[in-house]
mmCIF file of the N, C-alpha and C atoms, coordinates in Angstrom:
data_MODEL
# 
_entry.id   MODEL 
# 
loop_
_atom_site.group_PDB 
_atom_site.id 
_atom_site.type_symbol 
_atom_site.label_atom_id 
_atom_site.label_alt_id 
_atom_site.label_comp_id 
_atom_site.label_asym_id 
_atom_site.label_entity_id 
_atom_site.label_seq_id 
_atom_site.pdbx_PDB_ins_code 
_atom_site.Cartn_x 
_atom_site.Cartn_y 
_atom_site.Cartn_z 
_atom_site.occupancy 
_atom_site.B_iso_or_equiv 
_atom_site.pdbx_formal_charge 
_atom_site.auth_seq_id 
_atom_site.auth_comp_id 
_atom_site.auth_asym_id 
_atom_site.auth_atom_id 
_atom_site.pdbx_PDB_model_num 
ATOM 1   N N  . UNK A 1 1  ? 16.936 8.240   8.765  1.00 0.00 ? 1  UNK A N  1 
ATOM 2   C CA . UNK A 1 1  ? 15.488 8.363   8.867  1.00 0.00 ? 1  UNK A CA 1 
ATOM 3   C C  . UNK A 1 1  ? 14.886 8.499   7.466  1.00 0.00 ? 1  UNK A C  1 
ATOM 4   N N  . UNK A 1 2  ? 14.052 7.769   7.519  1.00 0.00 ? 2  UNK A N  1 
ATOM 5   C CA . UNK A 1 2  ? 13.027 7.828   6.098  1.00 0.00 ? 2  UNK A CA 1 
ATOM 6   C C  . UNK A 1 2  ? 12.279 9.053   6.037  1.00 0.00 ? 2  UNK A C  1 
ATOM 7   N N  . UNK A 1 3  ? 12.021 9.609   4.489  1.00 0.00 ? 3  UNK A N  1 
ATOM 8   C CA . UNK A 1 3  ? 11.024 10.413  4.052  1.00 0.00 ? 3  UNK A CA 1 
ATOM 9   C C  . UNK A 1 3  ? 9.522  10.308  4.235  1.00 0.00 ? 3  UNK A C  1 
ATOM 10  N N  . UNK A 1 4  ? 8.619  10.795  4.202  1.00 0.00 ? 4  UNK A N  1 
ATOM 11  C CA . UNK A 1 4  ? 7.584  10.624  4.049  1.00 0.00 ? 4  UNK A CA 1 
ATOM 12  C C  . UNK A 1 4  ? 7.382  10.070  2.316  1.00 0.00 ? 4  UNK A C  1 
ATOM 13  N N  . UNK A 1 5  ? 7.675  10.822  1.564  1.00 0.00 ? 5  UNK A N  1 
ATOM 14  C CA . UNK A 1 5  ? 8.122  9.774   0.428  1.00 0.00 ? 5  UNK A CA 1 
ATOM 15  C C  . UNK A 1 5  ? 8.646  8.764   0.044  1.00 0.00 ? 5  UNK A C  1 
ATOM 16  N N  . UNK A 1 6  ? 9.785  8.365   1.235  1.00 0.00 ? 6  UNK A N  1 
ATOM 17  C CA . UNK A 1 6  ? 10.051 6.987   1.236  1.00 0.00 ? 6  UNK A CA 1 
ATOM 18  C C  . UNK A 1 6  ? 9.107  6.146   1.471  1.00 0.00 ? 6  UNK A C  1 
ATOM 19  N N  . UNK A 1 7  ? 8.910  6.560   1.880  1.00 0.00 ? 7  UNK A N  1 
ATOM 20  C CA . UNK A 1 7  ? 7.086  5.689   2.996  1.00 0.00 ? 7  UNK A CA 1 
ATOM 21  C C  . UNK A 1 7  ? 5.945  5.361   2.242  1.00 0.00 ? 7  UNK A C  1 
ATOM 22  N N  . UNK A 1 8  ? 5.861  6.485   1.728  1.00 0.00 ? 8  UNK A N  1 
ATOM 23  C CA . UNK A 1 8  ? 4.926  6.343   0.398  1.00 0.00 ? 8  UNK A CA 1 
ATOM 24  C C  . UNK A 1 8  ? 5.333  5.819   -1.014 1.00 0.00 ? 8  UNK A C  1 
ATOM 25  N N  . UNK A 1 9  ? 6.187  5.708   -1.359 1.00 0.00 ? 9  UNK A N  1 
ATOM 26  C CA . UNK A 1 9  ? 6.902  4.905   -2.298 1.00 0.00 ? 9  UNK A CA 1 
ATOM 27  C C  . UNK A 1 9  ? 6.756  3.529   -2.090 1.00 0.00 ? 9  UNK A C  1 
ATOM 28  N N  . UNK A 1 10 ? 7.083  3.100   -0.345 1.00 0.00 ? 10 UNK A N  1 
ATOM 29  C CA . UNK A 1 10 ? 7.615  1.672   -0.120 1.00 0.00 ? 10 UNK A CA 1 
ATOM 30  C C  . UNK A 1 10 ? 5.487  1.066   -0.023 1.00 0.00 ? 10 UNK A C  1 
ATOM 31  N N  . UNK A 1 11 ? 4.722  2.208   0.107  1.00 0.00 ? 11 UNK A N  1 
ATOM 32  C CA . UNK A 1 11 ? 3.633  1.378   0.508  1.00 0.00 ? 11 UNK A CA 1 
ATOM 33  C C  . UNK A 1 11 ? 2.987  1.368   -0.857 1.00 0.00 ? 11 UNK A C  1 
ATOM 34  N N  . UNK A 1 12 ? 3.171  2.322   -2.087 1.00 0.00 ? 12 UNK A N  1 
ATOM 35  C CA . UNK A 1 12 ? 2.499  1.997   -3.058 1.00 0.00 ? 12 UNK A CA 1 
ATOM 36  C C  . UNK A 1 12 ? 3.332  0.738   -4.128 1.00 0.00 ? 12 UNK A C  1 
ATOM 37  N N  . UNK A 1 13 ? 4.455  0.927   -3.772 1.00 0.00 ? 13 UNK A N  1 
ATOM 38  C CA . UNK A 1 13 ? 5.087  -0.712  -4.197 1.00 0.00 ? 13 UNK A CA 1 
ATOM 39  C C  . UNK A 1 13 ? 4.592  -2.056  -3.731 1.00 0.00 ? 13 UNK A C  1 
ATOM 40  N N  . UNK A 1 14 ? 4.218  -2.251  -2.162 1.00 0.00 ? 14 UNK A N  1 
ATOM 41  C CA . UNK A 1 14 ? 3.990  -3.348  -1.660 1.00 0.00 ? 14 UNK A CA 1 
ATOM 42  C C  . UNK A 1 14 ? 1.932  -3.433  -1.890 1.00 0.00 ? 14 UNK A C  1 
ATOM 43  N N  . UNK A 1 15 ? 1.464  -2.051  -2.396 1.00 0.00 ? 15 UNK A N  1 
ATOM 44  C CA . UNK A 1 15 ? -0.077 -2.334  -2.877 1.00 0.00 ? 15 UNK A CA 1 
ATOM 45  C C  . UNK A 1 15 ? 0.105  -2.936  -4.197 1.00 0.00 ? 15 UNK A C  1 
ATOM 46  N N  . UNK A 1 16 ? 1.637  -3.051  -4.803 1.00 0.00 ? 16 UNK A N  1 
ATOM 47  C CA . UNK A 1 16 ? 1.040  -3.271  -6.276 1.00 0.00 ? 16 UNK A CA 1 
ATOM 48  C C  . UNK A 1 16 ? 0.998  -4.459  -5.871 1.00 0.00 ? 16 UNK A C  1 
ATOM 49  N N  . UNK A 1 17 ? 2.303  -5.131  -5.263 1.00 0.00 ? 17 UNK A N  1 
ATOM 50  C CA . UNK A 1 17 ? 2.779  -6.681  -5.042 1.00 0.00 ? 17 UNK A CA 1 
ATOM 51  C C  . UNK A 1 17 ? 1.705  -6.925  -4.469 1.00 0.00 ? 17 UNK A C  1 
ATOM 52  N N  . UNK A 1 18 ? 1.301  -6.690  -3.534 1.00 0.00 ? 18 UNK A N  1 
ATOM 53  C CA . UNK A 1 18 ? -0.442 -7.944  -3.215 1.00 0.00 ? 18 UNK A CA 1 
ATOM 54  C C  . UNK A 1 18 ? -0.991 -8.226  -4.201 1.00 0.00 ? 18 UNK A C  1 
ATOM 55  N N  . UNK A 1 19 ? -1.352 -6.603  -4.993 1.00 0.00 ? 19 UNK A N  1 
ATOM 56  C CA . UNK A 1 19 ? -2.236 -7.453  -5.760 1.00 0.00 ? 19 UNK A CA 1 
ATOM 57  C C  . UNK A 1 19 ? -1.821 -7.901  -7.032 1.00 0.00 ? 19 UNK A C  1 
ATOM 58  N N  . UNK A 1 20 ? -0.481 -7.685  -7.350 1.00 0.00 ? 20 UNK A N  1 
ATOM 59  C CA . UNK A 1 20 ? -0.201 -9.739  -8.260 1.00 0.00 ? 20 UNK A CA 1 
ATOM 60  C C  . UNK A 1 20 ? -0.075 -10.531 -8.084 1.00 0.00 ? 20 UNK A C  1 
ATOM 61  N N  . UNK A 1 21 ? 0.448  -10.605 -6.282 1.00 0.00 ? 21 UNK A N  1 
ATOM 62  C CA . UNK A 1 21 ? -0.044 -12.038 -5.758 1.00 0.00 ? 21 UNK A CA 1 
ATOM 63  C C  . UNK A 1 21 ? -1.453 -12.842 -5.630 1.00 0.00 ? 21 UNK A C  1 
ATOM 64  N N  . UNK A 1 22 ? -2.476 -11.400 -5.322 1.00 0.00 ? 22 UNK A N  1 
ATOM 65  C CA . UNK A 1 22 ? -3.957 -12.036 -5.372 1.00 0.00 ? 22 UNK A CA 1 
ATOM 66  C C  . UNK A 1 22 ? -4.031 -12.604 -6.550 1.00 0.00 ? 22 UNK A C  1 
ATOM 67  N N  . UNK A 1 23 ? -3.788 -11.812 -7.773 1.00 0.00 ? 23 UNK A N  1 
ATOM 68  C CA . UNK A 1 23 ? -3.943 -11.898 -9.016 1.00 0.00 ? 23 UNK A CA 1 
ATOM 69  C C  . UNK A 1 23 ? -3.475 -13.627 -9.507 1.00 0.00 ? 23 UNK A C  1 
ATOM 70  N N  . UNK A 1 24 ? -2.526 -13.897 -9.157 1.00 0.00 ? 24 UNK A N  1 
ATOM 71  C CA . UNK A 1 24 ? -1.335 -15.389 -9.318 1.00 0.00 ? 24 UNK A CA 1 
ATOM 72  C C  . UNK A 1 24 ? -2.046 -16.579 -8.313 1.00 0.00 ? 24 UNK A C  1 
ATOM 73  N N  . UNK A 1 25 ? -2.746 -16.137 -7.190 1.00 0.00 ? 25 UNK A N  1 
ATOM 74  C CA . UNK A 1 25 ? -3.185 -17.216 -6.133 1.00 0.00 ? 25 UNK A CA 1 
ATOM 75  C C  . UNK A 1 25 ? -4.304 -18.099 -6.377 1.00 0.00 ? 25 UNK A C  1 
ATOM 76  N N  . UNK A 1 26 ? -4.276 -19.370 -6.351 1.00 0.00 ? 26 UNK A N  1 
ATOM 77  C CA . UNK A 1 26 ? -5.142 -20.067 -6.831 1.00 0.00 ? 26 UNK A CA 1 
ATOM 78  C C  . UNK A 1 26 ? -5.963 -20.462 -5.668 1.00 0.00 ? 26 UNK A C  1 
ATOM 79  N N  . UNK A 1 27 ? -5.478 -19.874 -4.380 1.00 0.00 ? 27 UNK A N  1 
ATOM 80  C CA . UNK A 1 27 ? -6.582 -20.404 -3.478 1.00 0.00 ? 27 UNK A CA 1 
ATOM 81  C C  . UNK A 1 27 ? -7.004 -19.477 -2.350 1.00 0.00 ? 27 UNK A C  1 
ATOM 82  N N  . UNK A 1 28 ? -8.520 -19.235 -2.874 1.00 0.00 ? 28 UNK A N  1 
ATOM 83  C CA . UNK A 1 28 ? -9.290 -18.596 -2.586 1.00 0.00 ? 28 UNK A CA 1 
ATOM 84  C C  . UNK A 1 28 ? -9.037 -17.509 -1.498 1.00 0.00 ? 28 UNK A C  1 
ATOM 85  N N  . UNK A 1 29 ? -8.831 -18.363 -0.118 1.00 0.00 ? 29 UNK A N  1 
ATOM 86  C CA . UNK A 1 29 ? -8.410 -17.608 0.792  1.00 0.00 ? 29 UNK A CA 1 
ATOM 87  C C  . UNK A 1 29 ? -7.107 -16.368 0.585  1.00 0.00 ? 29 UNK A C  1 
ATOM 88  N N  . UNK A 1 30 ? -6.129 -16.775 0.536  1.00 0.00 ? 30 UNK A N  1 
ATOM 89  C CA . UNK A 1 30 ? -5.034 -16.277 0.148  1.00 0.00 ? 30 UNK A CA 1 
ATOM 90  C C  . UNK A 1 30 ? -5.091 -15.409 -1.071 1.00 0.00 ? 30 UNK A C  1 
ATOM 91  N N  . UNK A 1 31 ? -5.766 -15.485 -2.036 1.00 0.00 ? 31 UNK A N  1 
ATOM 92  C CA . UNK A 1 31 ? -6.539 -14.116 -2.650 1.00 0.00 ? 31 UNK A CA 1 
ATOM 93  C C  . UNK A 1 31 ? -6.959 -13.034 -2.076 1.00 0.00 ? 31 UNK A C  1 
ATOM 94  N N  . UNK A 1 32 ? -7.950 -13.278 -1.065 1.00 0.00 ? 32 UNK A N  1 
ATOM 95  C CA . UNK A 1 32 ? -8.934 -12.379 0.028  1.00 0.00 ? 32 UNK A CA 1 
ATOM 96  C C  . UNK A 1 32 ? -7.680 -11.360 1.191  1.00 0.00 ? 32 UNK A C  1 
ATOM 97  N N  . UNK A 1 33 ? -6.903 -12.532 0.924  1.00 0.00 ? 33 UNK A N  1 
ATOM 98  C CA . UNK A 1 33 ? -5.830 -12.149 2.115  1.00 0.00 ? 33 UNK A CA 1 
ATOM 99  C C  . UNK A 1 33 ? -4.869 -10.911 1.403  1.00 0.00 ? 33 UNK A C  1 
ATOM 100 N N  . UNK A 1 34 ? -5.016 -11.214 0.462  1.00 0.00 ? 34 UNK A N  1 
ATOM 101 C CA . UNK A 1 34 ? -3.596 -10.383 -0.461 1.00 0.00 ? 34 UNK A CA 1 
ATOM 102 C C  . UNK A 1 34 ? -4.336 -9.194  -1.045 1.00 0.00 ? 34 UNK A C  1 
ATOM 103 N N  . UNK A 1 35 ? -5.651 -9.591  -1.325 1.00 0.00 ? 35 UNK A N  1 
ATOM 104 C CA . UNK A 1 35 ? -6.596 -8.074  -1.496 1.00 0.00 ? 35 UNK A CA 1 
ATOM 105 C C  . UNK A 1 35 ? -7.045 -7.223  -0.944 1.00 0.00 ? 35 UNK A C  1 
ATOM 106 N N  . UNK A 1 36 ? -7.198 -7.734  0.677  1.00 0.00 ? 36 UNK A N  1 
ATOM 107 C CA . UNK A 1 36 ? -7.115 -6.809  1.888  1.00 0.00 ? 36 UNK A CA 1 
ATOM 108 C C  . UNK A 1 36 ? -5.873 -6.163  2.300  1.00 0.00 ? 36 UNK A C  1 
ATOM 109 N N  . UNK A 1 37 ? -4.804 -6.590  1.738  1.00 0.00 ? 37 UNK A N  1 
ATOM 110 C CA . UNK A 1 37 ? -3.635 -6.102  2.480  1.00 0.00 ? 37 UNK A CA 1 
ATOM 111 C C  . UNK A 1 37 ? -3.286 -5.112  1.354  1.00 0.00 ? 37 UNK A C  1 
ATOM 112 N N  . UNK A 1 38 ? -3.739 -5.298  0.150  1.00 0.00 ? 38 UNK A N  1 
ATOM 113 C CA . UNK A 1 38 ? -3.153 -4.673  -1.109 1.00 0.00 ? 38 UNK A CA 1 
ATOM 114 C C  . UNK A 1 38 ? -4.555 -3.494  -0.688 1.00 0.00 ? 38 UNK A C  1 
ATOM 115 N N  . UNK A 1 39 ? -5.543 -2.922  -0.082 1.00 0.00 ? 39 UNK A N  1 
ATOM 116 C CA . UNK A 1 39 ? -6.913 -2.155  0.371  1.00 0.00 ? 39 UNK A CA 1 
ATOM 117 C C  . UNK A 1 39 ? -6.069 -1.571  1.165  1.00 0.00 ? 39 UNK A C  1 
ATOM 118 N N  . UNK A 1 40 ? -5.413 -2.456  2.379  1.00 0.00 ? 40 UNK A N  1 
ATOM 119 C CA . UNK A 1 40 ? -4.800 -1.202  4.014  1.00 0.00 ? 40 UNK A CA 1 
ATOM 120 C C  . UNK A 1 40 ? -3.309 -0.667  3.217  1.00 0.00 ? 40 UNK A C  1 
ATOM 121 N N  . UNK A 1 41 ? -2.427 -1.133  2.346  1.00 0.00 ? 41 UNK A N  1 
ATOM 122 C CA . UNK A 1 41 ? -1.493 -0.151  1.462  1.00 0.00 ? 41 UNK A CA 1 
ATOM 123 C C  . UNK A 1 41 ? -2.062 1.139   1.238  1.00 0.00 ? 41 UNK A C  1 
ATOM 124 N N  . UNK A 1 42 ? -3.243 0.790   0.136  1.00 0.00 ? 42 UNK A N  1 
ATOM 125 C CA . UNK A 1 42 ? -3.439 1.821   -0.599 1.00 0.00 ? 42 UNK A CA 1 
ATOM 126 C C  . UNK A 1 42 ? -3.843 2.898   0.209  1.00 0.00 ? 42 UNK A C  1 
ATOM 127 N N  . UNK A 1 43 ? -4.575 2.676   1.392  1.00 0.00 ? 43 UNK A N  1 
ATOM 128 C CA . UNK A 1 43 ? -5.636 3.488   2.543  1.00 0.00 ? 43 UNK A CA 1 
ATOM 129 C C  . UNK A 1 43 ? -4.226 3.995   3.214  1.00 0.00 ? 43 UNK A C  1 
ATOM 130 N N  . UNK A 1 44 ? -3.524 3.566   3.665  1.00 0.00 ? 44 UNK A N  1 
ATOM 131 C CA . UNK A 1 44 ? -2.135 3.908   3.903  1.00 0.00 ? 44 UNK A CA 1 
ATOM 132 C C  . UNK A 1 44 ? -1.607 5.209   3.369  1.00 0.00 ? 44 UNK A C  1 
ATOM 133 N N  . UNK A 1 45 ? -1.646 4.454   2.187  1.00 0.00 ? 45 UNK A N  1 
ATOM 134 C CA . UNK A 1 45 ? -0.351 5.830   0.872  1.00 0.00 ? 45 UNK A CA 1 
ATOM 135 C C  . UNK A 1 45 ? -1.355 6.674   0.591  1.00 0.00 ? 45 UNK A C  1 
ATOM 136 N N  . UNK A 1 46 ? -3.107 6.238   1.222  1.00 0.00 ? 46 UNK A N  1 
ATOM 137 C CA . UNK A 1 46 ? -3.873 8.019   1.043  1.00 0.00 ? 46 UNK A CA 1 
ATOM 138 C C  . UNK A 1 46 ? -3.744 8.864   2.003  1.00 0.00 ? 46 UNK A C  1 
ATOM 139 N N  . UNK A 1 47 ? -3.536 8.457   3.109  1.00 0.00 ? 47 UNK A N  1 
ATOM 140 C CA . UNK A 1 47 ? -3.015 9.067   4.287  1.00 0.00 ? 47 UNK A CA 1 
ATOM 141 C C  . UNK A 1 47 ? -2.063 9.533   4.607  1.00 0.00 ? 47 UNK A C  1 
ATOM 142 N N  . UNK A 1 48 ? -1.084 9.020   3.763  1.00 0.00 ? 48 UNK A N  1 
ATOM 143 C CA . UNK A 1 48 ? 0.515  9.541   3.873  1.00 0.00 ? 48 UNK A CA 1 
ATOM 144 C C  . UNK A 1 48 ? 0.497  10.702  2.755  1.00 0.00 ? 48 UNK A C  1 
ATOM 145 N N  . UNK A 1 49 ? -0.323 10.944  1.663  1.00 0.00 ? 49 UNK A N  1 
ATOM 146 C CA . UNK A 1 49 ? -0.498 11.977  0.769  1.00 0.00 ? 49 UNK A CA 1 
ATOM 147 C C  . UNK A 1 49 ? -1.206 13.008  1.085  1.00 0.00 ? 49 UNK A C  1 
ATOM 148 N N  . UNK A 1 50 ? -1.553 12.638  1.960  1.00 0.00 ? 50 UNK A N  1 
ATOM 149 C CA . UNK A 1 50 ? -3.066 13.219  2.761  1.00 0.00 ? 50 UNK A CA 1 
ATOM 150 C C  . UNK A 1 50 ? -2.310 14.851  3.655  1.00 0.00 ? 50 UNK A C  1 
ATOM 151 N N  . UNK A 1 51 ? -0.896 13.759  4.739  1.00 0.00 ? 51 UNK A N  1 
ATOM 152 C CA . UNK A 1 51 ? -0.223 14.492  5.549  1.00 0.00 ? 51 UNK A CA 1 
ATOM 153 C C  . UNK A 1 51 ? 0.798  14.792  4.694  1.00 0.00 ? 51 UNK A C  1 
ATOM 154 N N  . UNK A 1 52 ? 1.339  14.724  3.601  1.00 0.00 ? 52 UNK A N  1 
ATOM 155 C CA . UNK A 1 52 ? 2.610  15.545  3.280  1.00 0.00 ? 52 UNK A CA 1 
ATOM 156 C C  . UNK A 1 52 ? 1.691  16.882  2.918  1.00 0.00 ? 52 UNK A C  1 
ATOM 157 N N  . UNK A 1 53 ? 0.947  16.630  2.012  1.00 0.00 ? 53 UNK A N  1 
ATOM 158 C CA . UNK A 1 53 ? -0.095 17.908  1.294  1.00 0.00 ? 53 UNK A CA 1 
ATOM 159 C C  . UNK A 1 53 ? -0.327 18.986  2.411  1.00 0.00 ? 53 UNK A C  1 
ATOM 160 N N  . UNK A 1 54 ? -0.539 18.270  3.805  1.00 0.00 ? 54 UNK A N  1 
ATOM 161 C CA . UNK A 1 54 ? -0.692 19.554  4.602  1.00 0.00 ? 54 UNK A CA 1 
ATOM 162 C C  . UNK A 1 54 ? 0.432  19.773  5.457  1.00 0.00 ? 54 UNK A C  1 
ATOM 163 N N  . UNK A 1 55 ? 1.130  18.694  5.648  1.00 0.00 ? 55 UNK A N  1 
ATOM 164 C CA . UNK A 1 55 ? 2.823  19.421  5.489  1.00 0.00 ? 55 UNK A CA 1 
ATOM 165 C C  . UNK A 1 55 ? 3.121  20.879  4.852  1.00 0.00 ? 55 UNK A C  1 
ATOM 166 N N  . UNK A 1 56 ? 2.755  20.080  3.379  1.00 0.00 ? 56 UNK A N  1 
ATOM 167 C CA . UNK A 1 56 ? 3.342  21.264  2.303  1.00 0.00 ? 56 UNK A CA 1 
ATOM 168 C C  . UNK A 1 56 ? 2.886  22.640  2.498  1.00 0.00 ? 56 UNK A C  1 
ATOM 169 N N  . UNK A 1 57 ? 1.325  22.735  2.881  1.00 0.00 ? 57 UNK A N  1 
ATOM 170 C CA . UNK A 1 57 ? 0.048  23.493  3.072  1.00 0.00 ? 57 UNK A CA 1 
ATOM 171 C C  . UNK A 1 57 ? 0.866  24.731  4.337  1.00 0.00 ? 57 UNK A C  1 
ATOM 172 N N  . UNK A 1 58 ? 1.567  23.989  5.194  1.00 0.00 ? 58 UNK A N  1 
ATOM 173 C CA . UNK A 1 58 ? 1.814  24.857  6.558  1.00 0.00 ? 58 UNK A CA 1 
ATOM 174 C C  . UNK A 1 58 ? 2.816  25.415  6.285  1.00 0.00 ? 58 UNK A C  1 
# 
């Protein structure tokens, strides 16, 4: 079973990778696509920081 740090590790890795793929994509769409997904990561790994903190808290 994974950590909550694993979790959060694996989602702030895959926010960076979108966005050097947005960054590298020459077409338009597929930019939009890789910058939204690299947005629900990050919203992700705030939520997962969100619940360890009050993990930690209890």
């Amino acid at each position: 079973m994974t950590t909550l740090q694993d979790r959060l590790d694996r989602c702030e890795t895959l926010t960076a990778e979108c966005e050097l793929i947005a960054k590298l994509a020459t077409d338009g769409a597929k930019r939009e696509l890789y910058l939204t997904l690299a947005m629900r990561y990050r919203e992700l790994a705030a939520d997962m920081r969100k619940a360890m903190a009050t993990k930690d808290a209890a």
